[in-house]
Coordinates of N, CA and C in Angstrom, one line a residue:
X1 N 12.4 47.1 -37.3 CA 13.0 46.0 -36.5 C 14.0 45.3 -37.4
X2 N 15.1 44.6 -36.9 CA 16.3 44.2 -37.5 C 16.2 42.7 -36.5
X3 N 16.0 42.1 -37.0 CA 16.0 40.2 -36.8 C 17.1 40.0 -37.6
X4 N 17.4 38.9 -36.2 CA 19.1 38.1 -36.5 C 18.4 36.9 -37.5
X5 N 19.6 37.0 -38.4 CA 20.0 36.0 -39.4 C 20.9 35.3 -38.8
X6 N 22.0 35.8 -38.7 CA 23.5 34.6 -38.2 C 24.3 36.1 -37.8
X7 N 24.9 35.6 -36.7 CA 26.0 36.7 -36.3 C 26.6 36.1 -34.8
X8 N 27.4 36.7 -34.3 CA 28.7 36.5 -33.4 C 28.7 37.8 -32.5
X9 N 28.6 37.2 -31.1 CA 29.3 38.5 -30.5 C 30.0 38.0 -29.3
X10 N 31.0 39.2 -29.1 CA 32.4 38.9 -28.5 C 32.1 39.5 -27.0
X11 N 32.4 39.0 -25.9 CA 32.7 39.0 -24.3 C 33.7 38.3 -24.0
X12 N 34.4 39.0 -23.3 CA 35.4 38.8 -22.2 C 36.5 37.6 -22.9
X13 N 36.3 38.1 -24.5 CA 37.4 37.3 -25.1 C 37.1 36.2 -26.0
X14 N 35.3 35.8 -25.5 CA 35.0 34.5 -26.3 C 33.7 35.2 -27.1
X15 N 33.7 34.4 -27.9 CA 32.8 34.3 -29.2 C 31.7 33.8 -28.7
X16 N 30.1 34.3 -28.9 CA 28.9 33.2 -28.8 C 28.3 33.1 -30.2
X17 N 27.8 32.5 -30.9 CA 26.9 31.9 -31.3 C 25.8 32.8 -31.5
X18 N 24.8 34.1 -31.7 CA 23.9 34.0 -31.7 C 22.6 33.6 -32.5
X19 N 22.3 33.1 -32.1 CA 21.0 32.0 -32.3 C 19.4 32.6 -32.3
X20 N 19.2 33.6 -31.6 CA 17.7 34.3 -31.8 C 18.0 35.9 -31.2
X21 N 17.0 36.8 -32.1 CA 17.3 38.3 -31.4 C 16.4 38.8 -32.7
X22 N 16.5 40.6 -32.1 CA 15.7 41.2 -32.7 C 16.6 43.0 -32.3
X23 N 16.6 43.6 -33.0 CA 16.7 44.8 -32.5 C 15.5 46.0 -33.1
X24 N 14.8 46.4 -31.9 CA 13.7 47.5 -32.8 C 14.3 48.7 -32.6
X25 N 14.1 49.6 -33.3 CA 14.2 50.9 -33.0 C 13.3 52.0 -33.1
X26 N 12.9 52.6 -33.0 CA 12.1 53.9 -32.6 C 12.4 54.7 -32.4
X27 N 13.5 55.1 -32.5 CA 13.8 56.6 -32.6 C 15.8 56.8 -32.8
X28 N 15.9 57.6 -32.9 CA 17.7 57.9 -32.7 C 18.0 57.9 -30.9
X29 N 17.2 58.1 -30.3 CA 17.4 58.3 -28.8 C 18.0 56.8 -28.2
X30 N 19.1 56.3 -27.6 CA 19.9 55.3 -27.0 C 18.7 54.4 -26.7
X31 N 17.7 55.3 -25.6 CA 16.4 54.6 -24.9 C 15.4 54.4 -25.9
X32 N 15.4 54.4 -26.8 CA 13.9 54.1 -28.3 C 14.6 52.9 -28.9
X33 N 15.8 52.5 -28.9 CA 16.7 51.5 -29.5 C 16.6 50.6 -28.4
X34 N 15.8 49.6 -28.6 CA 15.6 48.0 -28.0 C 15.9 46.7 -28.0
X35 N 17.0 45.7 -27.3 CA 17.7 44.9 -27.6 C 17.3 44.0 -27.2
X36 N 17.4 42.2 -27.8 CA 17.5 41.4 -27.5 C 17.4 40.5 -28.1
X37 N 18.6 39.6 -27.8 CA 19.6 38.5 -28.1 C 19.6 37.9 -27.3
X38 N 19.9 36.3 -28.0 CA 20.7 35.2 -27.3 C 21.8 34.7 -28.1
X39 N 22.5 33.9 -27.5 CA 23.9 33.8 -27.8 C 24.1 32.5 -27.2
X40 N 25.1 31.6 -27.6 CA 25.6 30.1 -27.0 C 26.6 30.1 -27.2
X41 N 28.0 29.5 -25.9 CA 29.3 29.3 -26.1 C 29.1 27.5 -25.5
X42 N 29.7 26.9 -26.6 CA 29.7 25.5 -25.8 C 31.7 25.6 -25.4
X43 N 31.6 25.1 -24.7 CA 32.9 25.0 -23.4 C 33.1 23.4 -23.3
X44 N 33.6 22.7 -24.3 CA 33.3 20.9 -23.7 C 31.9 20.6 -23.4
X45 N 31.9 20.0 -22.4 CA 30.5 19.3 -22.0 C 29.3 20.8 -21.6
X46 N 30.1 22.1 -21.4 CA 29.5 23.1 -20.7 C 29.1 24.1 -21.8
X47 N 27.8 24.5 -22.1 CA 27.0 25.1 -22.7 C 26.9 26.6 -22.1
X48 N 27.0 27.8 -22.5 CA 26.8 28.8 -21.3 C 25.8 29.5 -22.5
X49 N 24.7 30.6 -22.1 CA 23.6 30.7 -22.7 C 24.0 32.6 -22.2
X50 N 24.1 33.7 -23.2 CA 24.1 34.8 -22.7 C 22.8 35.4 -23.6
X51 N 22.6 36.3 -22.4 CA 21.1 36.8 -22.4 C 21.5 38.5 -23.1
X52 N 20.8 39.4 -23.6 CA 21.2 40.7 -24.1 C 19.8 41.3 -24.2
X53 N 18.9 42.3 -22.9 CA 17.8 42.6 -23.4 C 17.7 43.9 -22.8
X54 N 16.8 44.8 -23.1 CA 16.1 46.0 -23.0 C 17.0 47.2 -23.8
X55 N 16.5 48.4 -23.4 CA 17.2 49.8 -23.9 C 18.4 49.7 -24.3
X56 N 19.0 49.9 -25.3 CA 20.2 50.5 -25.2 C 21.0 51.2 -24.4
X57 N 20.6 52.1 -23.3 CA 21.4 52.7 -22.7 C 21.4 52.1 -21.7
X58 N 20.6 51.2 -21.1 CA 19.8 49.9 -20.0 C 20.1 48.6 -20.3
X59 N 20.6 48.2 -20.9 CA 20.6 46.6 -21.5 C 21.4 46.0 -20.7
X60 N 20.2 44.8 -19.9 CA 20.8 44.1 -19.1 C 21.5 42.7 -19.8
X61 N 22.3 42.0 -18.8 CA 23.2 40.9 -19.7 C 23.5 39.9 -18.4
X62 N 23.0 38.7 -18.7 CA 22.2 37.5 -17.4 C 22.9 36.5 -18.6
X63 N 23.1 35.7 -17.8 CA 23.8 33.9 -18.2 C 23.4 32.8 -17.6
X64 N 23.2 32.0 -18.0 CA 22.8 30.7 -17.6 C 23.5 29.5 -18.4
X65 N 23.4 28.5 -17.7 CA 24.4 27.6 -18.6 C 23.5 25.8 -18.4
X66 N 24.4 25.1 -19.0 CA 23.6 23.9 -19.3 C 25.0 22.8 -18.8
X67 N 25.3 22.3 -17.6 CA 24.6 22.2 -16.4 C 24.6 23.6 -16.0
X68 N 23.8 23.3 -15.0 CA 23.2 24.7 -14.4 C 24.3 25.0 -13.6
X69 N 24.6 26.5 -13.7 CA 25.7 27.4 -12.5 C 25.7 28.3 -12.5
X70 N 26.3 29.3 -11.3 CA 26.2 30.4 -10.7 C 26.9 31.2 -11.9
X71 N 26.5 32.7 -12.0 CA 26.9 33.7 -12.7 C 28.4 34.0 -12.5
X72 N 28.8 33.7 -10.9 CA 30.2 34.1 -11.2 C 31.3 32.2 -11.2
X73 N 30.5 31.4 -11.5 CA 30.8 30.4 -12.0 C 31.1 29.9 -13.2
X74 N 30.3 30.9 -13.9 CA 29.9 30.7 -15.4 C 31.2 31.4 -16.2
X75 N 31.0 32.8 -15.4 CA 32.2 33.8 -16.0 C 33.7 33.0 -15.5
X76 N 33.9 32.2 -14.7 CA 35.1 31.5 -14.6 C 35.3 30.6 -15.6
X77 N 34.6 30.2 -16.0 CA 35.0 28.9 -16.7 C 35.4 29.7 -18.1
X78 N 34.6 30.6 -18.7 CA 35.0 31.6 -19.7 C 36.3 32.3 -20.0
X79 N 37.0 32.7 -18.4 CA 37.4 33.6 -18.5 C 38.6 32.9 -18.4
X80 N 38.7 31.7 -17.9 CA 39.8 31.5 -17.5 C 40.0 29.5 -17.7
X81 N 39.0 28.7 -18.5 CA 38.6 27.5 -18.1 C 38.7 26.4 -16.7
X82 N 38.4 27.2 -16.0 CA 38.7 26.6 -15.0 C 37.8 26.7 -14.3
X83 N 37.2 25.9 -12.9 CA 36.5 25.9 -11.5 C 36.8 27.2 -10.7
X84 N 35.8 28.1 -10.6 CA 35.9 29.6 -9.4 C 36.7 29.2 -8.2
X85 N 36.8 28.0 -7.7 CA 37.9 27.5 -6.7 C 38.8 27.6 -6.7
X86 N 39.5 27.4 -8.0 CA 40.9 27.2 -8.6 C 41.9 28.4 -8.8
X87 N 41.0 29.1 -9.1 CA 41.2 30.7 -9.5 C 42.8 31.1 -8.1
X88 N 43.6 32.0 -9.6 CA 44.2 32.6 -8.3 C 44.2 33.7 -7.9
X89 N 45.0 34.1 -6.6 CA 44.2 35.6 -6.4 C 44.0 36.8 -7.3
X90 N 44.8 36.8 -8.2 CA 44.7 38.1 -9.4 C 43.6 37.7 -10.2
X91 N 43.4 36.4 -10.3 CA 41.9 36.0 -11.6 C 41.1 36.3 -10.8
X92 N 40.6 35.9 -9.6 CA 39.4 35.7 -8.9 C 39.3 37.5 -8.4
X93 N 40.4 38.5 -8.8 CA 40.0 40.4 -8.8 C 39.5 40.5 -10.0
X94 N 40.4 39.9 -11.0 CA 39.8 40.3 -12.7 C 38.1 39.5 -12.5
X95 N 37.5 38.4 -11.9 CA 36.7 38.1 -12.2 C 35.6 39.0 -11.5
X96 N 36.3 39.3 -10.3 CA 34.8 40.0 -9.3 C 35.0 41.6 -10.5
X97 N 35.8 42.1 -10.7 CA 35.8 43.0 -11.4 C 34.7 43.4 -12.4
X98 N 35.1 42.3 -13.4 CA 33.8 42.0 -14.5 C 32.5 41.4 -13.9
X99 N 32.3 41.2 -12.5 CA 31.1 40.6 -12.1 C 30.6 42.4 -12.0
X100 N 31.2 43.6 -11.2 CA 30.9 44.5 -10.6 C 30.5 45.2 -12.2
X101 N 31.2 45.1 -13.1 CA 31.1 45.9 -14.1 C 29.7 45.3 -14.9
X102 N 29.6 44.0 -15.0 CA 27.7 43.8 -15.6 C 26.5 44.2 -14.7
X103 N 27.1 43.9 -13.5 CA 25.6 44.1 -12.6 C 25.5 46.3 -12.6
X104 N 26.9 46.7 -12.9 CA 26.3 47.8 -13.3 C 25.9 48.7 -11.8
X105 N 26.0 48.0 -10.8 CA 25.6 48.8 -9.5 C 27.0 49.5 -8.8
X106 N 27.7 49.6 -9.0 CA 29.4 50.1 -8.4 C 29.9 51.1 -9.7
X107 N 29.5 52.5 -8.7 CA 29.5 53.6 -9.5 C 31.3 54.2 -9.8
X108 N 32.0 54.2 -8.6 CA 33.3 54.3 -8.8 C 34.2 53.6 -9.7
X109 N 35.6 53.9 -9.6 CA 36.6 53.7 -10.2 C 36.5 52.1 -10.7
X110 N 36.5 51.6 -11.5 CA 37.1 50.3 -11.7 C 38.5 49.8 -11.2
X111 N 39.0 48.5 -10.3 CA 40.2 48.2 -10.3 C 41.2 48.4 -11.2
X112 N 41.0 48.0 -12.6 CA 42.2 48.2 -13.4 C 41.7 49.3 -14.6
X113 N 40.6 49.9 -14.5 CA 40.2 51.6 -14.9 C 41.2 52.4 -14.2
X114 N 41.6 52.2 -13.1 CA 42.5 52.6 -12.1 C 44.4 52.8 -12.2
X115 N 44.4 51.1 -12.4 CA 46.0 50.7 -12.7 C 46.0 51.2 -14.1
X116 N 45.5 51.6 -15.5 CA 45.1 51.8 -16.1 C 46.0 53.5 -16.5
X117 N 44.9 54.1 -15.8 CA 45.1 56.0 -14.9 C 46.1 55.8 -15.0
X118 N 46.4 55.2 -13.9 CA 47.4 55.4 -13.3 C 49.2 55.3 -14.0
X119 N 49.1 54.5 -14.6 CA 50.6 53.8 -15.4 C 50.2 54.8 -16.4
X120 N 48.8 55.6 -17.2 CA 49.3 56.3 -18.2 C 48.9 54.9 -19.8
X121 N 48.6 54.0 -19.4 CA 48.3 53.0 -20.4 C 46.8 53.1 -21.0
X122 N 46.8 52.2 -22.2 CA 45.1 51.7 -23.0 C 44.6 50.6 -22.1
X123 N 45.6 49.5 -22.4 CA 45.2 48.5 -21.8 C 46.1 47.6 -20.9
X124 N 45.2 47.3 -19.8 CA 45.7 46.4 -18.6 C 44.7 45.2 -18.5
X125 N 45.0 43.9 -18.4 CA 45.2 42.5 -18.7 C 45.7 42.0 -17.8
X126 N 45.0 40.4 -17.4 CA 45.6 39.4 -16.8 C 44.8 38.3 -17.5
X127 N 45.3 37.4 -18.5 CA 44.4 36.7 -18.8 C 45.6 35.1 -18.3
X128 N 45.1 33.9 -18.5 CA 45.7 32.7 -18.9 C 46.5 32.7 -20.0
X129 N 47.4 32.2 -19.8 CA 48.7 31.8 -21.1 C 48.1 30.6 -22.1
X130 N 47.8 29.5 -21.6 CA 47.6 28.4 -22.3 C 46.4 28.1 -21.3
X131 N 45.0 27.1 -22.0 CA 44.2 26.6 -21.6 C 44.7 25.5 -20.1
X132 N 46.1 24.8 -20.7 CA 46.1 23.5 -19.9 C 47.1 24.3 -18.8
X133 N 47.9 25.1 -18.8 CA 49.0 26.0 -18.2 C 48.2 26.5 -17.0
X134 N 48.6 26.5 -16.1 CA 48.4 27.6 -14.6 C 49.0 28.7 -14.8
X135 N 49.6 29.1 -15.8 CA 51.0 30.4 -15.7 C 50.1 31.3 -16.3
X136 N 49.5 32.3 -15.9 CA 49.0 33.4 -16.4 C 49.8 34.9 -16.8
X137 N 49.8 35.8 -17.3 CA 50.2 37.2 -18.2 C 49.7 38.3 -17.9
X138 N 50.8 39.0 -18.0 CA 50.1 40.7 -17.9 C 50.2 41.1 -19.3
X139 N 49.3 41.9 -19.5 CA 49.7 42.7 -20.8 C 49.7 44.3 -20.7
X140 N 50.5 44.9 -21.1 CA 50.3 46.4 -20.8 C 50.7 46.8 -22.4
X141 N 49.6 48.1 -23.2 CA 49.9 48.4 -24.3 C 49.2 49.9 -24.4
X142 N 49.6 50.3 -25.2 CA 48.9 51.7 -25.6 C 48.8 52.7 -26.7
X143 N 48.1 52.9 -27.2 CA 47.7 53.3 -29.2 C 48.7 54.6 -28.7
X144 N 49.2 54.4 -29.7 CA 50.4 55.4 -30.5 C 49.6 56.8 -31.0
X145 N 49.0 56.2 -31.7 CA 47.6 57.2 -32.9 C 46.9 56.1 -33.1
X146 N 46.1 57.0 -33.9 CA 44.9 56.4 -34.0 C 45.6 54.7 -35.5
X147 N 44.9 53.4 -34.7 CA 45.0 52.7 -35.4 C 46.8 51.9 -35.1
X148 N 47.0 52.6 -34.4 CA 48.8 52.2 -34.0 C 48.3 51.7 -32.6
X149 N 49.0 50.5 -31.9 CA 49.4 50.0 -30.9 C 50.3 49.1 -30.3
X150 N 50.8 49.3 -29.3 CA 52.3 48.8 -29.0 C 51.7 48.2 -27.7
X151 N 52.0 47.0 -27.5 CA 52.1 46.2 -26.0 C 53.1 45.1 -25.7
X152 N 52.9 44.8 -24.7 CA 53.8 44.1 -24.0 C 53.5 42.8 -23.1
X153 N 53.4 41.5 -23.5 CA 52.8 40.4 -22.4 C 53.8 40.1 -22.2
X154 N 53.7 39.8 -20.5 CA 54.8 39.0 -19.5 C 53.9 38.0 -19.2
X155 N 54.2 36.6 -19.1 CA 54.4 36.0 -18.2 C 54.9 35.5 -16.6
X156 N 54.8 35.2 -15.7 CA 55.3 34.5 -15.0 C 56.2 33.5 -14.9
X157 N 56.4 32.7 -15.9 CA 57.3 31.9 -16.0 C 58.5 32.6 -16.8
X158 N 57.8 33.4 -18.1 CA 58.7 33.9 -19.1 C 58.5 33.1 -20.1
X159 N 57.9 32.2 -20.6 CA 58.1 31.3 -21.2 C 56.9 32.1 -22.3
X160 N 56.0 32.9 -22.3 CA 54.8 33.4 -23.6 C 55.2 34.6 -23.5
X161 N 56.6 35.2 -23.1 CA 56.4 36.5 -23.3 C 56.2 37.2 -24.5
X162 N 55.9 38.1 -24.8 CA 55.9 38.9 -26.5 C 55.9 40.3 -26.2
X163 N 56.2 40.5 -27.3 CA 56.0 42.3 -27.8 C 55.1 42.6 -29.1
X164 N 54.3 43.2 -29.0 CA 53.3 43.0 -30.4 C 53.0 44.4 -30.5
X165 N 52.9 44.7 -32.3 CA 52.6 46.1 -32.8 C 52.1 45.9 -34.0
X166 N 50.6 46.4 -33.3 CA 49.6 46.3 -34.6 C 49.1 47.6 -35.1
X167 N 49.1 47.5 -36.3 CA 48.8 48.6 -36.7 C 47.4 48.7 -38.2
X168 N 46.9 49.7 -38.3 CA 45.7 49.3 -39.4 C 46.4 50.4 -40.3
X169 N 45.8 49.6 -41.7 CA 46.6 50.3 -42.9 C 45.3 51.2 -43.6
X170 N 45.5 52.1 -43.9 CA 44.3 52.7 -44.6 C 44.7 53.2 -46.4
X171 N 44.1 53.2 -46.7 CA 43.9 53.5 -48.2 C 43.6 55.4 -48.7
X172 N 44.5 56.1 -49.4 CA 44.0 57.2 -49.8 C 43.1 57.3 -50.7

């Protein structure tokens, strides 16, 4: 068994905290590898609590928050700081998207698994520009080779656009 000391893990762009977990193992098989974590993002006054448990190849992933709110409530305020009301129509596709993609039940195509295909790209993106900003971004990029990647964020206003090329340096 492997018990958390201190560690971090990353969703949908934010960092939690985690705070208690265990990982046992039993075998090299996905299904003999057994998970479970918790994790805390505090959000201002809003605490969100992510859950990380069973098999490896099965590991469910449940949220709860402090005040209490709905799962696809929770993932708004995450994803985008804002009230699931507020959302505009492209956030509230990226959000039901990542709702379809934890619960794990919607066997087809992902929306932007799709746009994705389709354009020939790595990655497709709609995140927020600025926390306090309404003006949200596309980003479209794609690995060159291994460790090379080239993208591209638009805005809607124009005002955060960029072009970014990251690359990892290796050592002979």
């Amino acid at each position: 068994k492997l018990k958390l000391v201190v560690g971090r893990f990353t969703l949908v762009g934010q960092s939690f905290d985690l705070t208690s977990g265990q990982v046992a193992i039993h075998g090299l098989n996905p299904s003999q590898i057994i998970v479970d974590l918790r994790g805390d993002l505090e959000l201002g006054a809003l605490t969100i609590c992510l859950l990380m448990q069973g098999p490896l190849d099965q590991t469910t992933v449940g949220f709860s928050s402090t005040p209490q709110m709905s799962t696809n409530e929770i993932l708004s305020w995450m994803l985008f700081n804002q009230d699931v009301t507020e959302l505009s129509p492209l956030q509230a596709c990226r959000l039901a998207n990542i709702l379809v993609s934890l619960t794990g039940k919607y066997s087809g195509p992902k929306l932007f698994d799709q746009i994705k295909e389709g354009l020939g790209i790595d990655v497709f993106d709609i995140s927020s520009c600025d926390i306090d900003s309404a003006d949200f971004s596309f980003q479209v990029g794609k690995y060159l080779s291994q460790g090379t990647f080239v993208g591209i964020n638009k805005s809607l206003s124009g005002e955060y656009d960029s072009v970014m090329i990251q690359t990892r340096l290796y050592r002979d």
